[in-house]
């Protein structure tokens, strides 16, 4: 029973504080509704690999001849097939679904053994090394799934970069998971398995159980009905596409050096240009595009590999007449839709989308010795299954960005895609803000990185990265962002030990301040420059 004192205190609140209190209570109810009631494992009968509701929805919508998702990692260095197979077996013990086999008759995955990696040695006599490589890619893309739903192929040729190709049934691993699998395999060559972020007491079965329970919650279903874009609820079902054409573009280090504005991340710069470009094409649509947001996955399953179709809808009318800020806009969308991530994903799987899906990934192999291994590029070659007429995949590395656009050639022409890329490159070459004098302070740059990672609109002074919801995966990405944006390779132990903006920026200023052009507070330009080291 509510006391008279509590009622009196509530009556004394201003309307704004009452609304804030209501929102806190609502958020608490939403979070509570996302916690599973039944922790019992699902029965394996009729569902050996425990399909999530999203996978189960899409299986009947896909053709029997669905093609594979394909990722290609090219690098300099020697990788022995036996060593690769050993690391794959270690990961299979952690992710049993990597050994899944497709049962197309029953529309499900069966439990299988660890897939075997294969080695292909391209002939030195080939006049064009791309021609046989294209044949390998095509064969992997269309390989049947009678044995394994995941295939790994190591391609080697003397005096040419080696390539690791990962092909998977598109409903087994999404693009984020397939790239992460490749990253983990390469990282394990240089890092003990114990130091790599891997699942801890979570599995595909537990995720499928949790997801179904969340979908069954009436309160969350009502919340989704309130938040869902009107056009999504009213649109007819959009057919999926299992075959696509691809246009690729690389923004190399010279392009980034010439055009990336000072003081902002490559991600924000590119996302803002893509938003402007797509808005000019699709301003008549209620939703301009869907932006991938893997962090919508519940934190309990953050390290799990699988198929997780999490996106947030970017609506054109919300930013019309305003300057689009990618970091703050995506953070607000994440906050808004995170309570109903399962309902959103399920609706997208059921209906598809008439507008594009945009995926942003980062890829870096930590602890690799440059003398032994050098990553050249990471490319998303094929989607295998598309829920929209076209998808944009961006993979950011430290020194370059690979852009792949997969499109349904029955619904879009290659000339349309070329016009889109031309417009995007023109926007990226606008250098009106590329003035080093406008570079924000170190603390402001770190704060911008944190906002983007944590999907929060602001960071109060003295707040710890972990108090704000940061976890180990995001610490790894923070290390990459600092390396990419500030050109500093900060030990990951330092990021754990100095978890506030103030402590971390003080450390960088003390050790690298002069070499980066920043002067620690209290010093002047007359102080003799001395380059610090970690």
Coordinates of C-alpha atoms in Angstrom, one line a residue:
X1 CA 0.0 0.0 0.0
X2 CA 1.3 3.5 -0.9
X3 CA 1.8 5.7 2.2
X4 CA 0.3 9.1 2.5
X5 CA 3.9 10.5 2.8
X6 CA 4.9 9.0 -0.6
X7 CA 1.7 10.4 -2.2
X8 CA 2.4 13.8 -0.8
X9 CA 6.0 13.7 -2.1
X10 CA 4.7 12.7 -5.5
X11 CA 2.2 15.6 -5.5
X12 CA 5.0 18.0 -4.8
X13 CA 6.9 17.0 -7.9
X14 CA 6.9 19.2 -11.0
X15 CA 5.3 17.9 -14.2
X16 CA 8.8 17.3 -15.7
X17 CA 10.0 15.3 -12.7
X18 CA 6.8 13.3 -12.6
X19 CA 7.3 12.4 -16.3
X20 CA 10.9 11.4 -15.6
X21 CA 9.8 9.2 -12.7
X22 CA 7.2 7.6 -14.9
X23 CA 9.9 6.9 -17.6
X24 CA 12.2 5.3 -15.0
X25 CA 9.3 3.1 -13.8
X26 CA 8.5 2.1 -17.4
X27 CA 12.1 1.4 -18.1
X28 CA 12.4 -0.8 -15.1
X29 CA 9.3 -2.8 -16.1
X30 CA 10.7 -3.2 -19.7
X31 CA 14.0 -4.5 -18.3
X32 CA 12.2 -6.9 -16.0
X33 CA 10.0 -8.2 -18.8
X34 CA 13.2 -9.1 -20.8
X35 CA 14.4 -11.5 -18.1
X36 CA 13.4 -15.1 -18.7
X37 CA 10.9 -16.9 -16.4
X38 CA 11.9 -20.4 -17.4
X39 CA 15.7 -21.2 -17.5
X40 CA 15.1 -24.8 -18.4
X41 CA 17.0 -25.8 -21.6
X42 CA 14.9 -26.4 -24.7
X43 CA 14.1 -29.9 -25.9
X44 CA 16.3 -31.0 -28.9
X45 CA 13.4 -32.9 -30.4
X46 CA 12.6 -31.5 -33.8
X47 CA 15.1 -28.7 -33.4
X48 CA 18.6 -30.2 -32.9
X49 CA 20.5 -26.9 -33.1
X50 CA 17.8 -24.9 -31.4
X51 CA 16.8 -22.3 -34.1
X52 CA 15.9 -18.9 -32.7
X53 CA 12.5 -17.5 -33.6
X54 CA 14.2 -15.3 -36.2
X55 CA 15.9 -18.2 -37.9
X56 CA 12.7 -20.3 -37.8
X57 CA 10.7 -17.4 -39.4
X58 CA 13.2 -17.0 -42.3
X59 CA 13.7 -20.7 -43.1
X60 CA 10.3 -21.1 -44.9
X61 CA 11.0 -17.7 -46.7
X62 CA 14.3 -18.9 -48.3
X63 CA 14.7 -20.9 -51.4
X64 CA 16.2 -24.3 -51.3
X65 CA 19.1 -23.0 -53.4
X66 CA 20.1 -20.2 -51.0
X67 CA 23.7 -19.2 -51.5
X68 CA 26.4 -18.8 -48.9
X69 CA 27.5 -15.8 -47.0
X70 CA 31.2 -15.2 -47.9
X71 CA 33.9 -13.2 -46.2
X72 CA 37.5 -13.0 -47.4
X73 CA 40.5 -12.0 -45.3
X74 CA 43.8 -11.4 -47.2
X75 CA 47.1 -11.1 -45.4
X76 CA 50.9 -11.4 -45.7
X77 CA 52.5 -14.2 -43.7
X78 CA 52.5 -18.0 -43.5
X79 CA 49.5 -19.8 -42.0
X80 CA 49.8 -23.6 -41.8
X81 CA 46.6 -25.5 -42.5
X82 CA 47.2 -27.8 -39.5
X83 CA 47.5 -24.8 -37.2
X84 CA 44.3 -23.3 -38.6
X85 CA 42.4 -26.6 -38.1
X86 CA 43.6 -26.8 -34.5
X87 CA 42.3 -23.3 -33.7
X88 CA 39.0 -24.2 -35.5
X89 CA 38.6 -27.3 -33.4
X90 CA 39.1 -25.2 -30.2
X91 CA 36.4 -22.7 -31.3
X92 CA 34.1 -25.6 -32.3
X93 CA 34.3 -26.8 -28.7
X94 CA 33.1 -23.4 -27.6
X95 CA 30.6 -22.9 -30.4
X96 CA 29.1 -26.3 -31.3
X97 CA 26.8 -24.7 -33.9
X98 CA 29.9 -24.2 -36.1
X99 CA 29.6 -27.9 -37.0
X100 CA 26.0 -27.7 -38.0
X101 CA 24.7 -29.4 -41.2
X102 CA 21.7 -28.2 -43.1
X103 CA 18.6 -30.4 -43.4
X104 CA 16.7 -28.6 -46.1
X105 CA 13.8 -31.1 -46.0
X106 CA 13.0 -30.3 -42.4
X107 CA 14.2 -26.7 -42.7
X108 CA 16.6 -26.9 -39.8
X109 CA 20.2 -27.5 -38.8
X110 CA 21.4 -30.9 -37.6
X111 CA 24.3 -31.3 -35.1
X112 CA 27.5 -32.2 -37.0
X113 CA 31.3 -32.5 -36.5
X114 CA 33.9 -29.8 -36.7
X115 CA 34.2 -28.6 -40.3
X116 CA 37.6 -29.3 -42.0
X117 CA 39.5 -26.4 -43.4
X118 CA 40.9 -27.0 -46.9
X119 CA 44.0 -25.6 -48.7
X120 CA 44.0 -24.5 -52.3
X121 CA 47.4 -23.8 -53.9
X122 CA 46.9 -21.6 -57.0
X123 CA 49.0 -22.3 -60.0
X124 CA 52.0 -20.1 -60.6
X125 CA 51.3 -20.5 -64.3
X126 CA 48.0 -18.7 -64.1
X127 CA 48.3 -15.5 -66.2
X128 CA 45.7 -13.7 -64.1
X129 CA 45.6 -14.7 -60.5
X130 CA 42.2 -13.1 -60.0
X131 CA 40.6 -15.6 -62.5
X132 CA 41.2 -18.8 -60.5
X133 CA 40.5 -16.9 -57.3
X134 CA 37.1 -15.8 -58.7
X135 CA 36.4 -19.5 -59.4
X136 CA 37.2 -20.4 -55.8
X137 CA 34.9 -17.6 -54.5
X138 CA 32.1 -18.7 -56.8
X139 CA 32.4 -22.4 -55.8
X140 CA 32.3 -21.5 -52.1
X141 CA 29.4 -19.2 -52.6
X142 CA 27.3 -21.9 -54.2
X143 CA 28.6 -24.9 -52.4
X144 CA 25.8 -27.2 -51.1
X145 CA 25.3 -27.7 -47.4
X146 CA 25.0 -31.5 -47.4
X147 CA 28.0 -32.0 -45.1
X148 CA 28.7 -28.7 -43.2
X149 CA 27.0 -25.3 -43.2
X150 CA 30.3 -23.7 -42.6
X151 CA 33.4 -23.9 -44.9
X152 CA 36.9 -22.5 -44.5
X153 CA 39.3 -22.4 -47.4
X154 CA 43.0 -21.2 -47.2
X155 CA 44.2 -20.0 -50.6
X156 CA 47.9 -19.6 -51.2
X157 CA 50.1 -18.6 -54.1
X158 CA 53.8 -17.7 -54.1
X159 CA 54.5 -14.0 -54.2
X160 CA 50.9 -13.2 -53.5
X161 CA 48.9 -12.5 -50.3
X162 CA 47.3 -15.5 -48.7
X163 CA 43.6 -15.5 -48.3
X164 CA 41.3 -17.1 -45.8
X165 CA 37.7 -17.5 -47.1
X166 CA 34.9 -18.2 -44.7
X167 CA 31.6 -19.3 -46.2
X168 CA 28.5 -20.1 -44.2
X169 CA 24.8 -20.7 -44.7
X170 CA 23.3 -17.1 -44.2
X171 CA 21.0 -18.3 -41.4
X172 CA 23.8 -20.0 -39.5
X173 CA 26.0 -16.9 -39.0
X174 CA 25.2 -13.3 -39.8
X175 CA 27.8 -11.0 -41.3
X176 CA 28.9 -9.7 -37.9
X177 CA 29.4 -13.2 -36.5
X178 CA 31.2 -14.5 -39.6
X179 CA 33.7 -11.6 -39.5
X180 CA 34.1 -12.1 -35.8
X181 CA 34.8 -15.8 -36.3
X182 CA 37.5 -14.9 -38.8
X183 CA 38.9 -12.4 -36.4
X184 CA 39.0 -14.9 -33.5
X185 CA 40.7 -17.5 -35.7
X186 CA 43.5 -15.1 -36.6
X187 CA 43.8 -13.6 -33.1
X188 CA 44.3 -17.1 -31.7
X189 CA 47.5 -17.4 -33.7
X190 CA 49.0 -14.6 -31.5
X191 CA 46.9 -14.6 -28.3
X192 CA 46.2 -17.4 -25.8
X193 CA 42.6 -18.5 -26.0
X194 CA 42.0 -17.6 -22.3
X195 CA 42.6 -13.9 -23.3
X196 CA 40.0 -13.8 -26.1
X197 CA 36.4 -12.9 -25.2
X198 CA 34.4 -16.0 -25.7
X199 CA 31.0 -17.2 -24.5
X200 CA 30.7 -17.9 -20.8
X201 CA 27.8 -20.2 -19.9
X202 CA 25.6 -19.1 -22.8
X203 CA 24.6 -21.1 -25.8
X204 CA 22.4 -21.1 -28.9
X205 CA 19.8 -23.1 -27.0
X206 CA 19.7 -20.6 -24.1
X207 CA 19.4 -17.7 -26.6
X208 CA 16.5 -19.4 -28.5
X209 CA 14.7 -20.0 -25.2
X210 CA 15.2 -16.5 -24.0
X211 CA 14.2 -14.9 -27.3
X212 CA 10.9 -16.9 -27.5
X213 CA 10.0 -16.0 -24.0
X214 CA 10.6 -12.3 -24.6
X215 CA 8.5 -12.5 -27.8
X216 CA 5.7 -14.0 -25.8
X217 CA 5.6 -11.0 -23.3
X218 CA 2.4 -9.0 -24.0
X219 CA 3.8 -5.9 -22.3
X220 CA 6.8 -5.9 -24.7
X221 CA 4.5 -6.6 -27.7
X222 CA 2.4 -3.5 -26.8
X223 CA 5.5 -1.4 -26.4
X224 CA 6.6 -2.5 -29.9
X225 CA 3.2 -1.6 -31.3
X226 CA 3.7 1.9 -29.8
X227 CA 7.3 2.4 -31.1
X228 CA 7.1 0.6 -34.5
X229 CA 7.3 2.9 -37.5
X230 CA 3.8 3.1 -39.1
X231 CA 5.0 2.2 -42.5
X232 CA 6.6 -1.1 -41.2
X233 CA 3.3 -2.3 -39.7
X234 CA 1.4 -1.5 -42.9
X235 CA 3.8 -2.6 -45.6
X236 CA 3.2 -5.8 -47.6
X237 CA 5.8 -8.6 -47.3
X238 CA 9.0 -8.0 -49.3
X239 CA 10.4 -11.1 -51.0
X240 CA 13.9 -12.2 -49.8
X241 CA 16.7 -12.5 -52.3
X242 CA 19.2 -15.3 -52.3
X243 CA 21.3 -14.2 -55.4
X244 CA 22.8 -10.8 -55.8
X245 CA 25.4 -8.8 -57.7
X246 CA 28.1 -6.8 -55.9
X247 CA 29.9 -3.5 -56.3
X248 CA 33.0 -3.0 -54.3
X249 CA 35.0 0.2 -53.5
X250 CA 38.0 0.8 -51.3
X251 CA 38.9 4.0 -49.5
X252 CA 42.6 3.6 -49.1
X253 CA 44.9 5.4 -46.7
X254 CA 45.7 8.2 -49.2
X255 CA 42.0 8.9 -49.7
X256 CA 41.4 8.9 -45.9
X257 CA 44.4 11.2 -45.3
X258 CA 43.2 13.6 -48.0
X259 CA 39.5 13.8 -47.1
X260 CA 38.8 12.5 -43.5
X261 CA 38.0 15.7 -41.5
X262 CA 40.2 16.3 -38.4
X263 CA 38.7 15.4 -35.1
X264 CA 36.0 12.9 -36.0
X265 CA 36.0 9.2 -36.5
X266 CA 36.0 7.6 -39.9
X267 CA 32.7 5.9 -38.8
X268 CA 30.9 9.1 -38.1
X269 CA 32.2 10.8 -41.3
X270 CA 31.2 7.9 -43.5
X271 CA 27.8 7.3 -41.8
X272 CA 26.8 10.9 -42.1
X273 CA 27.7 10.9 -45.9
X274 CA 25.7 7.6 -46.4
X275 CA 22.7 9.1 -44.6
X276 CA 22.8 12.2 -46.7
X277 CA 23.2 10.1 -49.9
X278 CA 20.4 7.7 -49.1
X279 CA 18.1 10.5 -47.9
X280 CA 18.5 12.2 -51.3
X281 CA 17.4 8.9 -52.9
X282 CA 14.7 7.8 -50.5
X283 CA 13.3 10.9 -48.9
X284 CA 9.8 9.8 -50.0
X285 CA 10.0 6.7 -47.7
X286 CA 9.0 6.8 -44.1
X287 CA 12.1 4.8 -43.2
X288 CA 15.2 5.8 -45.2
X289 CA 17.3 2.8 -44.2
X290 CA 18.0 0.3 -41.5
X291 CA 21.3 0.5 -39.6
X292 CA 22.8 -2.6 -38.1
X293 CA 23.1 -2.5 -34.3
X294 CA 24.7 -5.8 -33.0
X295 CA 24.7 -4.3 -29.5
X296 CA 20.9 -4.7 -29.3
X297 CA 21.7 -8.3 -28.5
X298 CA 21.0 -8.9 -24.8
X299 CA 24.3 -8.5 -22.8
X300 CA 23.9 -12.1 -21.5
X301 CA 24.7 -13.3 -25.1
X302 CA 27.1 -10.6 -26.2
X303 CA 29.9 -13.1 -27.1
X304 CA 27.6 -15.6 -28.8
X305 CA 28.0 -16.2 -32.6
X306 CA 24.9 -16.8 -34.6
X307 CA 22.2 -15.1 -36.6
X308 CA 20.9 -11.9 -34.9
X309 CA 19.0 -9.6 -37.3
X310 CA 19.3 -6.4 -35.1
X311 CA 18.8 -3.0 -36.8
X312 CA 17.4 0.4 -35.9
X313 CA 15.2 2.3 -38.4
X314 CA 16.5 5.7 -39.6
X315 CA 13.5 7.8 -40.4
X316 CA 14.0 10.7 -42.8
X317 CA 11.5 13.1 -41.4
X318 CA 13.2 13.0 -38.0
X319 CA 16.3 14.8 -39.3
X320 CA 14.9 16.9 -42.1
X321 CA 16.2 20.5 -41.8
X322 CA 18.7 19.5 -39.2
X323 CA 22.4 18.5 -39.4
X324 CA 22.6 14.7 -39.0
X325 CA 24.9 13.6 -36.2
X326 CA 25.5 9.9 -36.6
X327 CA 26.9 9.2 -33.1
X328 CA 24.1 10.9 -31.2
X329 CA 21.3 9.8 -33.6
X330 CA 22.2 6.1 -33.5
X331 CA 22.7 6.3 -29.7
X332 CA 19.1 7.7 -29.3
X333 CA 17.7 5.0 -31.6
X334 CA 19.5 2.3 -29.7
X335 CA 18.1 3.5 -26.4
X336 CA 14.6 3.7 -27.9
X337 CA 14.5 0.2 -29.5
X338 CA 16.7 -1.9 -27.2
X339 CA 13.8 -3.0 -25.0
X340 CA 11.9 -4.4 -28.0
X341 CA 14.9 -5.8 -29.9
X342 CA 13.3 -9.2 -30.4
X343 CA 10.0 -7.8 -31.6
X344 CA 11.8 -5.5 -34.0
X345 CA 14.0 -8.3 -35.4
X346 CA 11.0 -10.7 -35.7
X347 CA 9.0 -8.1 -37.7
X348 CA 11.9 -7.5 -40.0
X349 CA 12.3 -11.2 -40.6
X350 CA 8.5 -11.6 -41.3
X351 CA 8.1 -8.7 -43.7
X352 CA 11.5 -7.7 -45.1
X353 CA 12.3 -4.1 -46.0
X354 CA 11.7 -2.0 -49.2
X355 CA 14.7 0.2 -48.2
X356 CA 18.4 -0.8 -47.8
X357 CA 20.2 -2.3 -44.8
X358 CA 23.5 -0.7 -43.8
X359 CA 26.1 -2.7 -41.9
X360 CA 29.1 -1.2 -40.3
X361 CA 32.0 -3.4 -39.0
X362 CA 35.5 -2.9 -37.8
X363 CA 38.3 -5.4 -38.2
X364 CA 41.7 -5.5 -36.6
X365 CA 43.9 -8.4 -35.4
X366 CA 45.3 -7.5 -32.1
X367 CA 48.8 -8.6 -30.9
X368 CA 49.9 -9.6 -34.4
X369 CA 53.6 -9.3 -34.9
X370 CA 54.1 -7.2 -38.1
X371 CA 57.2 -9.3 -39.0
X372 CA 55.1 -12.5 -39.0
X373 CA 51.6 -11.3 -40.0
X374 CA 50.1 -8.3 -41.7
X375 CA 46.4 -8.0 -42.4
X376 CA 45.8 -6.4 -45.8
X377 CA 42.0 -6.4 -46.1
X378 CA 38.7 -7.8 -44.9
X379 CA 35.9 -8.0 -47.4
X380 CA 32.3 -9.0 -47.3
X381 CA 32.0 -10.8 -50.7
X382 CA 28.4 -12.1 -50.6
X383 CA 25.4 -11.8 -48.3
X384 CA 23.8 -15.1 -49.3
X385 CA 20.3 -13.9 -48.2
X386 CA 19.0 -10.3 -48.3
X387 CA 15.9 -8.9 -46.6
X388 CA 16.0 -5.8 -48.8
X389 CA 16.6 -4.8 -52.4
X390 CA 20.2 -3.9 -51.5
X391 CA 22.6 -4.0 -48.6
X392 CA 25.7 -1.8 -47.8
X393 CA 28.5 -3.5 -45.9
X394 CA 31.3 -1.2 -44.6
X395 CA 34.4 -2.8 -43.0
X396 CA 36.7 -0.3 -41.3
X397 CA 40.4 -1.1 -40.7
X398 CA 43.1 1.0 -39.3
X399 CA 44.3 2.3 -42.6
X400 CA 41.5 1.7 -45.1
X401 CA 37.8 1.1 -45.5
X402 CA 36.2 -1.6 -47.7
X403 CA 32.7 -0.8 -49.1
X404 CA 30.6 -3.6 -50.6
X405 CA 27.1 -3.1 -52.0
X406 CA 25.1 -6.2 -52.6
X407 CA 22.0 -5.7 -54.7
X408 CA 19.2 -7.8 -56.3
X409 CA 19.8 -7.3 -60.0
X410 CA 16.1 -8.1 -60.7
X411 CA 15.0 -5.1 -58.8
X412 CA 18.0 -2.7 -59.3
X413 CA 20.3 -1.9 -62.1
X414 CA 24.1 -1.7 -61.8
X415 CA 23.9 1.8 -63.2
X416 CA 21.8 2.9 -60.2
X417 CA 24.4 1.5 -57.8
X418 CA 27.2 3.3 -59.7
X419 CA 25.3 6.6 -59.4
X420 CA 24.9 6.0 -55.7
X421 CA 28.6 5.3 -55.2
X422 CA 29.5 8.3 -57.3
X423 CA 27.2 10.6 -55.1
X424 CA 28.7 9.1 -51.9
X425 CA 32.3 9.7 -53.0
X426 CA 31.5 13.2 -54.0
X427 CA 30.1 13.8 -50.5
X428 CA 33.1 12.3 -48.9
X429 CA 35.4 14.6 -50.9
X430 CA 33.9 17.8 -49.5
X431 CA 36.7 19.1 -47.4
X432 CA 35.0 22.2 -45.9
X433 CA 35.7 20.9 -42.3
X434 CA 39.2 19.4 -42.9
X435 CA 41.1 21.9 -40.9
X436 CA 43.5 20.6 -38.2
X437 CA 43.0 23.8 -36.2
X438 CA 39.4 22.7 -35.6
X439 CA 40.5 19.4 -34.0
X440 CA 38.7 18.9 -30.7
X441 CA 40.6 18.3 -27.5
X442 CA 41.9 14.9 -26.6
X443 CA 39.2 14.5 -23.9
X444 CA 36.5 15.5 -26.4
X445 CA 37.7 12.9 -28.9
X446 CA 37.8 10.2 -26.3
X447 CA 34.3 11.3 -25.2
X448 CA 33.1 11.0 -28.8
X449 CA 34.5 7.5 -29.0
X450 CA 32.8 6.4 -25.8
X451 CA 29.5 7.9 -26.8
X452 CA 29.6 5.9 -30.1
X453 CA 30.6 2.7 -28.4
X454 CA 28.2 2.9 -25.4
X455 CA 25.3 4.4 -27.3
X456 CA 24.8 7.2 -24.8
X457 CA 24.0 10.8 -25.5
X458 CA 26.3 12.2 -22.9
X459 CA 29.1 11.3 -20.4
X460 CA 29.2 13.0 -17.0
X461 CA 32.7 13.9 -15.6
X462 CA 34.3 11.1 -13.6
X463 CA 32.0 8.4 -14.9
X464 CA 33.6 5.0 -15.4
X465 CA 33.4 3.2 -18.7
X466 CA 32.0 0.2 -16.9
X467 CA 29.5 2.2 -14.8
X468 CA 28.1 3.4 -18.1
X469 CA 27.5 -0.1 -19.3
X470 CA 30.7 -0.9 -21.1
X471 CA 31.9 -4.5 -21.3
X472 CA 34.9 -6.4 -22.5
X473 CA 34.0 -6.5 -26.2
X474 CA 33.6 -2.7 -26.2
X475 CA 37.0 -2.3 -24.5
X476 CA 38.5 -4.2 -27.4
X477 CA 36.7 -1.9 -29.9
X478 CA 37.8 1.2 -27.9
X479 CA 41.4 0.0 -28.3
X480 CA 40.8 -0.2 -32.1
X481 CA 39.1 3.2 -32.2
X482 CA 42.0 4.9 -30.4
X483 CA 44.5 3.1 -32.7
X484 CA 42.5 4.2 -35.8
X485 CA 41.7 7.8 -34.8
X486 CA 44.6 8.8 -32.6
X487 CA 47.2 6.5 -34.1
X488 CA 48.1 5.1 -30.7
X489 CA 48.3 1.5 -29.7
X490 CA 47.3 1.7 -26.0
X491 CA 47.7 -1.6 -24.0
X492 CA 44.3 -3.0 -23.2
X493 CA 45.4 -3.4 -19.5
X494 CA 45.6 0.4 -19.4
X495 CA 42.0 0.8 -20.6
X496 CA 40.9 -1.5 -17.8
X497 CA 43.0 0.3 -15.1
X498 CA 42.1 3.9 -16.2
X499 CA 38.3 3.6 -16.9
X500 CA 37.4 7.4 -16.9
X501 CA 37.9 10.0 -19.6
X502 CA 40.0 12.1 -17.2
X503 CA 42.4 9.4 -16.2
X504 CA 42.9 8.0 -19.7
X505 CA 43.4 11.4 -21.3
X506 CA 45.9 12.4 -18.5
X507 CA 47.8 9.1 -19.2
X508 CA 47.9 9.8 -23.0
X509 CA 49.0 13.4 -22.5
X510 CA 51.7 12.4 -20.1
X511 CA 53.1 9.7 -22.4
X512 CA 52.3 10.9 -25.9
X513 CA 51.1 14.4 -25.6
X514 CA 53.9 16.2 -27.3
X515 CA 54.2 13.8 -30.2
X516 CA 50.4 14.2 -30.9
X517 CA 50.5 17.9 -30.8
X518 CA 48.7 18.2 -27.4
X519 CA 50.4 20.0 -24.5
X520 CA 49.5 18.8 -21.0
X521 CA 47.7 21.3 -18.9
X522 CA 50.1 23.7 -17.2
X523 CA 52.8 23.5 -19.8
X524 CA 53.5 26.1 -22.5
X525 CA 54.9 25.8 -26.0
X526 CA 58.3 27.0 -24.7
X527 CA 58.7 23.7 -22.9
X528 CA 61.2 21.4 -24.7
X529 CA 59.3 18.7 -26.6
X530 CA 60.0 15.2 -25.4
X531 CA 58.3 12.2 -27.0
X532 CA 56.9 9.9 -24.4
X533 CA 56.6 6.1 -24.5
X534 CA 54.3 3.7 -23.0

